Amino acid sequence: MDKNTTKSTISELIKLINERTFLELSNVMDIDKYVKKLTAYRFFQLMIMAQIYEIKSLTSVSKQTKDKQDMKRQLAFESISTSQLSRKLSQLPSVLFENTFLYLTNKIQLKMSYSSPLIRHITRLKVIDSTTMSMCLSQYPWATFRKTKAGVRLHARVVVTKDDTIPDRAKLLPAIHSDRSQMDELIDTDLDTIYLFDRGYIDYKQFEKLCLSETQFLTRLKKNAEIEVLSEQVPDPDQLIFKDQDVYLGNDVSGTKMGQPLRLIETEDAEGNSVTIVTNCFGLSAKEIGDLYRYRWKIETFFKWMKQHLKLKTFYGKSQNAVYNQIWIALITYCLTVLIQHNTGHSGQLLDVKKTLENLLFESYETFVKTLFRPPTRTSKGRRKYDFEHEFRILMKQYIEGEVDHLDTLDFDPLFV
């Protein structure tokens, strides 16, 4: 590669996971045996580019490798056919990309600082949830989960801080698998961590296990839950705490009654809706528990970001391996974007980083960094409108009170009146 290419933005992004590390993570001997052009690592680079550009099909990916000189230089080949891309996507083992994702999540967490916990005594809050990518049943029969519908479910765990949402672990399964079936995969025994999840994960036997292992959790309770109240604390409506009780869940008749007590808090979510929370965090105040639950929306925002800004809602291939590989590579692209943001010291929105990558992927890395930190050249019309309205109200007040005798002292654009 020439000098300019080695200093390009794409090179700086890709070197966050170099070829040697990538191949070591595959755990597959001779993964590129007899391959001359489209090696696993080159394919990996190409799919990262496809995610950043949100390219709609493998045919379009093939066309871009033929037409874009910068892409040719980065990949060191002239072109590649759609059929070759399709075979590679289907044949490469998903564990290769899953291991790469886990490697990058560990790398992110080593770089990020968690020295400022959300609340006292709790180093980390990990939120668990899932999202479903719906698919056509006739095209993806291996992913059937309803009579007329197919889908894949991404079960994810993210680390939440006041400013960041960092993916921590993920599991891909056909959507027929329930959320609560993956609790053992997504919850570890961490004494300094609280696990937060929603009603889809309610399982009293699992709750019992978590209590006995001293693993802290916090979840929302279903409306039809059977409760035995042991004691009740005085509520604090000023702090949005309407109920604070120690309870047993379940009943003896059905054999579901828990042997470990839990704390029940009734509060409001971020949108003002009433929610009932149960937790084994007896050392926290009711307000702290309510505040922690309100961070659950961050994993929803993470899923929404992934689906809106990466290639995740439609798929390049129809086999299970092809679909899983595409989702893993989307998660990897998210991690690479987080890492490049951290390495540049950018404190703005992650979407700004992704859009700048999209616009300057083959420009010099220096240009990318300068553009990322360039201040806006002009105030937006929305901001200008707000400023005018604010000034106009002040002027009207002065006019009414007789401090000015006319209204033409304010220089304004009629478009904003």
Coordinates of C-alpha atoms in Angstrom, one line a residue:
M1 CA 0.0 0.0 0.0
D2 CA 1.1 3.5 -0.7
K3 CA 1.9 6.1 1.9
N4 CA -1.4 7.9 1.7
T5 CA -3.4 4.7 2.1
T6 CA -1.5 3.6 5.2
K7 CA -2.5 6.9 6.8
S8 CA -6.1 6.8 5.7
T9 CA -9.1 6.8 8.0
I10 CA -10.1 3.3 7.0
S11 CA -6.6 2.0 7.8
E12 CA -6.6 3.7 11.3
L13 CA -10.1 2.2 11.9
I14 CA -9.2 -1.4 10.7
K15 CA -5.9 -1.5 12.6
L16 CA -7.9 -1.5 15.8
I17 CA -8.2 -5.2 15.0
N18 CA -5.2 -6.2 13.0
E19 CA -5.0 -9.3 10.7
R20 CA -2.9 -11.4 13.1
T21 CA -5.2 -10.9 16.0
F22 CA -8.3 -11.4 13.8
L23 CA -7.0 -14.8 12.5
E24 CA -5.9 -15.9 16.0
L25 CA -9.5 -15.3 17.2
S26 CA -10.9 -17.6 14.5
N27 CA -9.6 -20.8 16.1
V28 CA -9.8 -22.3 12.6
M29 CA -6.7 -23.8 11.0
D30 CA -6.0 -22.8 7.4
I31 CA -9.0 -20.6 7.1
D32 CA -7.5 -19.0 4.0
K33 CA -6.1 -22.2 2.5
Y34 CA -6.2 -22.1 -1.4
V35 CA -7.6 -18.5 -1.2
K36 CA -5.7 -16.0 -3.3
K37 CA -7.8 -12.9 -3.4
L38 CA -10.8 -12.7 -0.9
T39 CA -9.1 -13.7 2.3
A40 CA -11.1 -13.7 5.6
Y41 CA -9.5 -10.5 6.7
R42 CA -10.1 -8.7 3.4
F43 CA -13.7 -9.8 3.4
F44 CA -13.9 -8.5 7.0
Q45 CA -12.6 -5.1 5.9
L46 CA -15.1 -5.0 3.0
M47 CA -18.0 -5.9 5.2
I48 CA -17.0 -3.1 7.7
M49 CA -17.1 -0.7 4.8
A50 CA -20.5 -2.0 3.7
Q51 CA -21.8 -1.4 7.2
I52 CA -20.5 2.2 7.4
Y53 CA -21.9 3.0 4.0
E54 CA -25.1 1.0 4.7
I55 CA -24.8 -0.7 1.3
K56 CA -28.1 -2.3 0.4
S57 CA -26.9 -5.6 -1.3
L58 CA -23.9 -7.7 -2.1
T59 CA -24.4 -6.8 -5.8
S60 CA -23.9 -3.1 -4.8
V61 CA -20.8 -4.1 -2.7
S62 CA -19.4 -5.9 -5.7
K63 CA -20.1 -2.8 -7.9
Q64 CA -18.3 -0.5 -5.5
T65 CA -15.2 -2.7 -5.3
K66 CA -15.0 -2.4 -9.1
D67 CA -15.6 1.3 -9.3
K68 CA -13.9 2.9 -6.3
Q69 CA -10.2 3.2 -6.6
D70 CA -9.7 3.9 -2.9
M71 CA -11.5 0.7 -2.1
K72 CA -9.3 -1.3 -4.5
R73 CA -6.1 0.1 -2.9
Q74 CA -7.3 -0.8 0.6
L75 CA -8.3 -4.3 -0.4
A76 CA -5.5 -4.9 -2.8
F77 CA -7.7 -6.4 -5.6
E78 CA -9.5 -5.0 -8.6
S79 CA -12.9 -6.5 -8.2
I80 CA -14.9 -9.3 -6.6
S81 CA -18.1 -11.0 -7.8
T82 CA -21.4 -11.1 -5.9
S83 CA -21.3 -14.9 -5.9
Q84 CA -17.9 -14.9 -4.2
L85 CA -19.1 -12.5 -1.6
S86 CA -22.2 -14.6 -1.0
R87 CA -20.2 -17.8 -0.5
K88 CA -17.8 -16.1 1.8
L89 CA -20.5 -14.7 4.0
S90 CA -22.2 -18.1 4.3
Q91 CA -19.0 -20.1 4.8
L92 CA -17.0 -18.2 7.3
P93 CA -17.7 -19.5 10.8
S94 CA -19.8 -17.1 12.9
V95 CA -17.6 -17.8 15.9
L96 CA -14.8 -15.8 14.1
F97 CA -16.9 -12.6 14.2
E98 CA -18.4 -13.4 17.6
N99 CA -14.9 -13.7 19.1
T100 CA -13.8 -10.5 17.4
F101 CA -16.8 -8.7 18.9
L102 CA -15.9 -9.9 22.4
Y103 CA -12.3 -8.9 21.9
L104 CA -13.3 -5.4 21.0
T105 CA -15.8 -5.1 23.9
N106 CA -13.0 -6.0 26.3
K107 CA -10.7 -3.5 24.6
I108 CA -13.3 -0.8 25.0
Q109 CA -13.9 -1.5 28.6
L110 CA -10.1 -1.4 29.4
K111 CA -10.0 2.1 27.8
M112 CA -13.2 3.5 29.3
S113 CA -13.3 4.9 32.8
Y114 CA -15.9 3.7 35.3
S115 CA -14.5 5.7 38.2
S116 CA -17.7 7.7 38.5
P117 CA -20.5 5.2 39.3
L118 CA -24.1 6.1 38.7
I119 CA -24.8 5.8 42.4
R120 CA -22.7 5.0 45.5
H121 CA -21.1 1.6 46.0
I122 CA -22.1 0.4 42.5
T123 CA -19.3 0.2 40.0
R124 CA -21.3 -0.9 37.0
L125 CA -24.9 -1.1 35.8
K126 CA -25.4 -3.8 33.2
V127 CA -28.7 -3.7 31.2
I128 CA -30.1 -6.8 29.5
D129 CA -32.6 -6.9 26.8
S130 CA -33.3 -8.3 23.3
T131 CA -34.4 -7.0 19.9
T132 CA -35.9 -9.0 17.0
M133 CA -35.1 -8.6 13.3
S134 CA -38.2 -9.7 11.5
M135 CA -37.8 -11.7 8.3
C136 CA -39.9 -13.3 5.6
L137 CA -40.9 -16.8 6.6
S138 CA -40.6 -18.3 3.1
Q139 CA -37.1 -16.9 2.7
Y140 CA -35.8 -17.8 6.2
P141 CA -37.7 -21.0 7.3
W142 CA -34.9 -21.9 9.7
A143 CA -35.9 -18.8 11.8
T144 CA -39.6 -19.6 12.2
F145 CA -41.1 -18.4 15.4
R146 CA -44.8 -17.8 14.5
K147 CA -47.1 -19.3 11.9
T148 CA -46.6 -16.5 9.4
K149 CA -43.4 -14.9 10.6
A150 CA -39.6 -15.5 10.9
G151 CA -37.0 -13.6 12.9
V152 CA -33.7 -13.6 14.7
R153 CA -33.3 -12.2 18.2
L154 CA -30.3 -10.4 19.4
H155 CA -29.9 -10.9 23.2
A156 CA -27.6 -8.2 24.4
R157 CA -26.0 -6.9 27.6
V158 CA -24.6 -3.4 27.7
V159 CA -22.7 -1.5 30.3
V160 CA -24.4 1.8 31.1
T161 CA -22.7 5.0 32.4
K162 CA -24.1 8.5 32.6
D163 CA -22.7 9.3 29.1
D164 CA -22.0 6.0 27.3
T165 CA -23.7 2.7 26.4
I166 CA -21.1 0.0 25.7
P167 CA -22.0 -3.4 24.4
D168 CA -20.6 -6.1 26.7
R169 CA -22.0 -9.5 25.5
A170 CA -24.4 -10.7 22.9
K171 CA -26.2 -13.9 21.8
L172 CA -27.9 -14.6 18.5
L173 CA -30.7 -17.1 18.3
P174 CA -33.9 -17.7 16.3
A175 CA -36.6 -15.5 17.8
I176 CA -38.5 -18.5 19.1
H177 CA -36.2 -18.6 22.1
S178 CA -37.6 -16.5 25.0
D179 CA -35.7 -13.8 26.8
R180 CA -35.6 -15.6 30.1
S181 CA -34.0 -18.7 28.6
Q182 CA -30.8 -16.6 28.1
M183 CA -30.4 -15.3 31.7
D184 CA -27.6 -17.8 32.5
E185 CA -25.7 -16.6 29.4
L186 CA -26.0 -12.9 30.2
I187 CA -25.7 -12.7 34.0
D188 CA -22.4 -13.4 35.8
T189 CA -21.7 -13.3 39.5
D190 CA -20.4 -9.7 39.9
L191 CA -20.6 -8.3 43.4
D192 CA -20.0 -4.8 42.3
T193 CA -22.6 -4.9 39.5
I194 CA -26.4 -4.5 39.3
Y195 CA -28.2 -6.3 36.5
L196 CA -31.2 -4.5 35.1
F197 CA -33.8 -6.1 32.9
D198 CA -37.5 -5.9 32.0
R199 CA -40.5 -8.2 32.5
G200 CA -39.5 -10.6 29.7
Y201 CA -36.8 -12.0 32.1
I202 CA -39.1 -12.7 35.1
D203 CA -38.3 -16.2 36.5
Y204 CA -38.7 -16.7 40.2
K205 CA -36.3 -19.7 40.2
Q206 CA -33.6 -17.6 38.6
F207 CA -34.3 -14.8 41.1
E208 CA -33.8 -17.3 43.9
K209 CA -30.4 -18.3 42.4
L210 CA -29.3 -14.7 42.0
C211 CA -30.2 -13.9 45.6
L212 CA -28.3 -17.0 46.9
S213 CA -25.2 -16.0 44.8
E214 CA -25.5 -12.4 46.1
T215 CA -25.8 -11.1 42.5
Q216 CA -27.8 -7.9 42.5
F217 CA -30.6 -7.4 40.1
L218 CA -33.5 -5.0 39.4
T219 CA -36.5 -5.6 37.2
R220 CA -40.1 -4.6 36.6
L221 CA -42.8 -6.7 38.0
K222 CA -45.8 -8.1 36.1
K223 CA -49.2 -6.8 37.0
N224 CA -50.6 -10.3 37.8
A225 CA -47.7 -11.2 40.2
E226 CA -48.8 -12.7 43.5
I227 CA -47.2 -10.9 46.4
E228 CA -47.0 -11.5 50.2
V229 CA -46.1 -8.2 52.0
L230 CA -43.7 -8.7 54.9
S231 CA -43.2 -5.1 55.9
E232 CA -43.8 -1.6 54.5
Q233 CA -41.8 1.6 54.7
V234 CA -43.3 5.1 54.5
P235 CA -43.6 6.2 50.9
D236 CA -42.1 9.5 49.6
P237 CA -44.3 11.0 46.8
D238 CA -42.0 14.0 46.6
Q239 CA -39.2 11.6 45.4
L240 CA -41.7 9.7 43.1
I241 CA -41.7 6.8 45.6
F242 CA -45.4 5.7 46.1
K243 CA -44.7 2.3 47.6
D244 CA -41.7 0.7 49.4
Q245 CA -42.2 -2.9 50.7
D246 CA -40.4 -6.1 51.6
V247 CA -42.2 -9.0 49.9
Y248 CA -42.2 -12.6 48.9
L249 CA -43.2 -13.4 45.3
G250 CA -45.2 -16.4 44.2
N251 CA -47.5 -18.7 46.2
D252 CA -47.3 -22.1 48.0
V253 CA -50.2 -23.7 46.0
S254 CA -48.4 -23.4 42.7
G255 CA -45.0 -24.1 44.2
T256 CA -43.6 -20.8 42.8
K257 CA -43.2 -19.0 46.1
M258 CA -39.7 -17.7 46.6
G259 CA -37.7 -18.4 49.8
Q260 CA -35.8 -15.2 49.5
P261 CA -37.4 -11.8 50.2
L262 CA -37.3 -9.0 47.7
R263 CA -37.8 -5.2 47.8
L264 CA -40.8 -3.8 46.0
I265 CA -40.8 -0.2 44.9
E266 CA -43.6 1.6 43.0
T267 CA -42.4 4.7 41.1
E268 CA -42.6 6.4 37.7
D269 CA -40.5 5.8 34.6
A270 CA -38.9 8.5 32.5
E271 CA -42.3 9.1 30.7
G272 CA -44.3 9.4 33.9
N273 CA -45.9 6.0 33.7
S274 CA -46.4 4.0 36.9
V275 CA -44.0 1.0 37.3
T276 CA -43.5 -1.6 40.0
I277 CA -39.9 -2.6 40.5
V278 CA -38.6 -5.6 42.5
T279 CA -34.9 -6.0 43.5
N280 CA -32.6 -7.6 46.0
C281 CA -30.8 -4.4 46.6
F282 CA -31.7 -3.7 50.2
G283 CA -28.7 -1.4 50.8
L284 CA -30.0 1.3 48.4
S285 CA -32.6 3.9 49.0
A286 CA -35.9 3.7 47.2
K287 CA -35.0 6.8 45.2
E288 CA -31.7 5.3 44.1
I289 CA -33.5 2.2 42.9
G290 CA -36.1 4.3 41.0
D291 CA -33.3 6.3 39.4
L292 CA -31.4 3.2 38.3
Y293 CA -34.5 1.7 36.6
R294 CA -34.8 4.9 34.5
Y295 CA -31.5 4.0 32.8
R296 CA -33.2 0.9 31.1
W297 CA -34.1 3.1 28.1
K298 CA -30.4 3.3 27.1
I299 CA -30.4 -0.3 25.7
E300 CA -33.5 0.6 23.7
T301 CA -31.6 3.6 22.3
F302 CA -28.6 1.3 21.5
F303 CA -30.9 -1.1 19.5
K304 CA -32.5 1.8 17.7
W305 CA -29.1 3.3 16.8
M306 CA -27.9 0.0 15.4
K307 CA -31.0 -0.5 13.3
Q308 CA -31.1 3.1 12.0
H309 CA -27.4 3.7 11.2
L310 CA -26.0 0.2 10.3
K311 CA -27.1 -2.5 7.9
L312 CA -29.2 -4.6 10.3
K313 CA -32.8 -4.7 9.2
T314 CA -32.3 -6.5 5.8
F315 CA -29.8 -9.2 5.0
Y316 CA -27.3 -10.0 2.3
G317 CA -27.8 -13.8 2.6
K318 CA -30.5 -16.2 3.5
S319 CA -28.6 -18.9 5.4
Q320 CA -28.4 -18.8 9.2
N321 CA -24.6 -18.4 9.1
A322 CA -24.9 -15.5 6.6
V323 CA -27.4 -13.6 8.7
Y324 CA -25.5 -14.2 12.0
N325 CA -22.2 -13.0 10.4
Q326 CA -23.9 -9.8 9.2
I327 CA -25.3 -9.0 12.6
W328 CA -21.9 -9.7 14.3
I329 CA -20.1 -7.5 11.8
A330 CA -22.7 -4.7 12.5
L331 CA -21.9 -5.0 16.2
I332 CA -18.2 -5.0 15.5
T333 CA -18.6 -1.8 13.4
Y334 CA -20.4 -0.2 16.4
C335 CA -17.4 -1.1 18.6
L336 CA -14.9 0.2 16.1
T337 CA -16.8 3.5 16.0
V338 CA -16.8 3.7 19.8
L339 CA -13.0 3.0 19.8
I340 CA -12.2 5.6 17.2
Q341 CA -14.3 8.1 19.1
H342 CA -12.3 7.4 22.3
N343 CA -8.9 7.5 20.5
T344 CA -9.7 10.9 19.1
G345 CA -11.0 12.3 22.4
H346 CA -14.3 13.3 20.8
S347 CA -17.0 13.9 23.4
G348 CA -19.9 14.5 21.1
Q349 CA -22.5 12.1 19.7
L350 CA -21.4 8.8 18.3
L351 CA -23.6 9.5 15.2
D352 CA -21.3 12.4 14.4
V353 CA -18.3 10.1 14.4
K354 CA -20.2 7.5 12.2
K355 CA -21.3 10.2 9.7
T356 CA -17.8 11.6 9.5
L357 CA -16.4 8.1 8.9
E358 CA -18.9 7.7 6.1
N359 CA -17.9 11.0 4.4
L360 CA -14.1 10.7 4.9
L361 CA -13.4 7.0 5.1
F362 CA -10.7 7.1 2.4
E363 CA -9.4 10.6 3.3
S364 CA -6.4 11.0 5.5
Y365 CA -6.9 10.4 9.2
E366 CA -5.7 13.9 10.0
T367 CA -8.5 15.3 7.8
F368 CA -11.0 13.0 9.6
V369 CA -9.9 14.3 13.0
K370 CA -9.9 17.9 12.0
T371 CA -13.3 17.6 10.5
L372 CA -14.7 15.8 13.5
F373 CA -13.6 18.7 15.8
R374 CA -14.5 21.5 13.4
P375 CA -17.0 23.9 15.0
P376 CA -20.2 24.6 13.1
T377 CA -19.7 27.5 10.6
R378 CA -23.1 29.0 11.2
T379 CA -26.0 28.9 13.7
S380 CA -28.9 26.7 12.7
K381 CA -32.1 28.3 11.6
G382 CA -33.8 26.8 14.6
R383 CA -31.3 28.5 16.9
R384 CA -31.6 31.8 15.0
K385 CA -35.4 31.6 15.3
Y386 CA -35.1 31.0 19.1
D387 CA -32.7 34.0 19.5
F388 CA -35.0 36.3 17.5
E389 CA -38.1 35.3 19.4
H390 CA -36.3 35.8 22.7
E391 CA -35.1 39.3 21.6
F392 CA -38.5 40.2 20.2
R393 CA -40.2 39.4 23.5
I394 CA -37.7 41.7 25.3
L395 CA -38.3 44.4 22.8
M396 CA -42.1 44.1 23.2
K397 CA -41.8 44.3 26.9
Q398 CA -39.7 47.5 26.6
Y399 CA -42.2 49.0 24.1
I400 CA -45.2 48.3 26.4
E401 CA -43.4 49.8 29.4
G402 CA -42.4 52.9 27.3
E403 CA -38.7 52.2 27.3
V404 CA -38.6 52.3 23.4
D405 CA -41.1 54.2 21.2
H406 CA -41.0 51.9 18.1
L407 CA -40.3 48.3 17.1
D408 CA -37.9 48.7 14.3
T409 CA -34.8 48.7 16.5
L410 CA -34.6 44.8 16.1
D411 CA -32.9 43.7 12.9
F412 CA -34.6 40.5 11.9
D413 CA -35.3 38.2 9.0
P414 CA -39.0 38.1 8.2
L415 CA -38.8 34.3 7.7
F416 CA -38.5 33.9 11.4
V417 CA -41.4 36.1 12.5

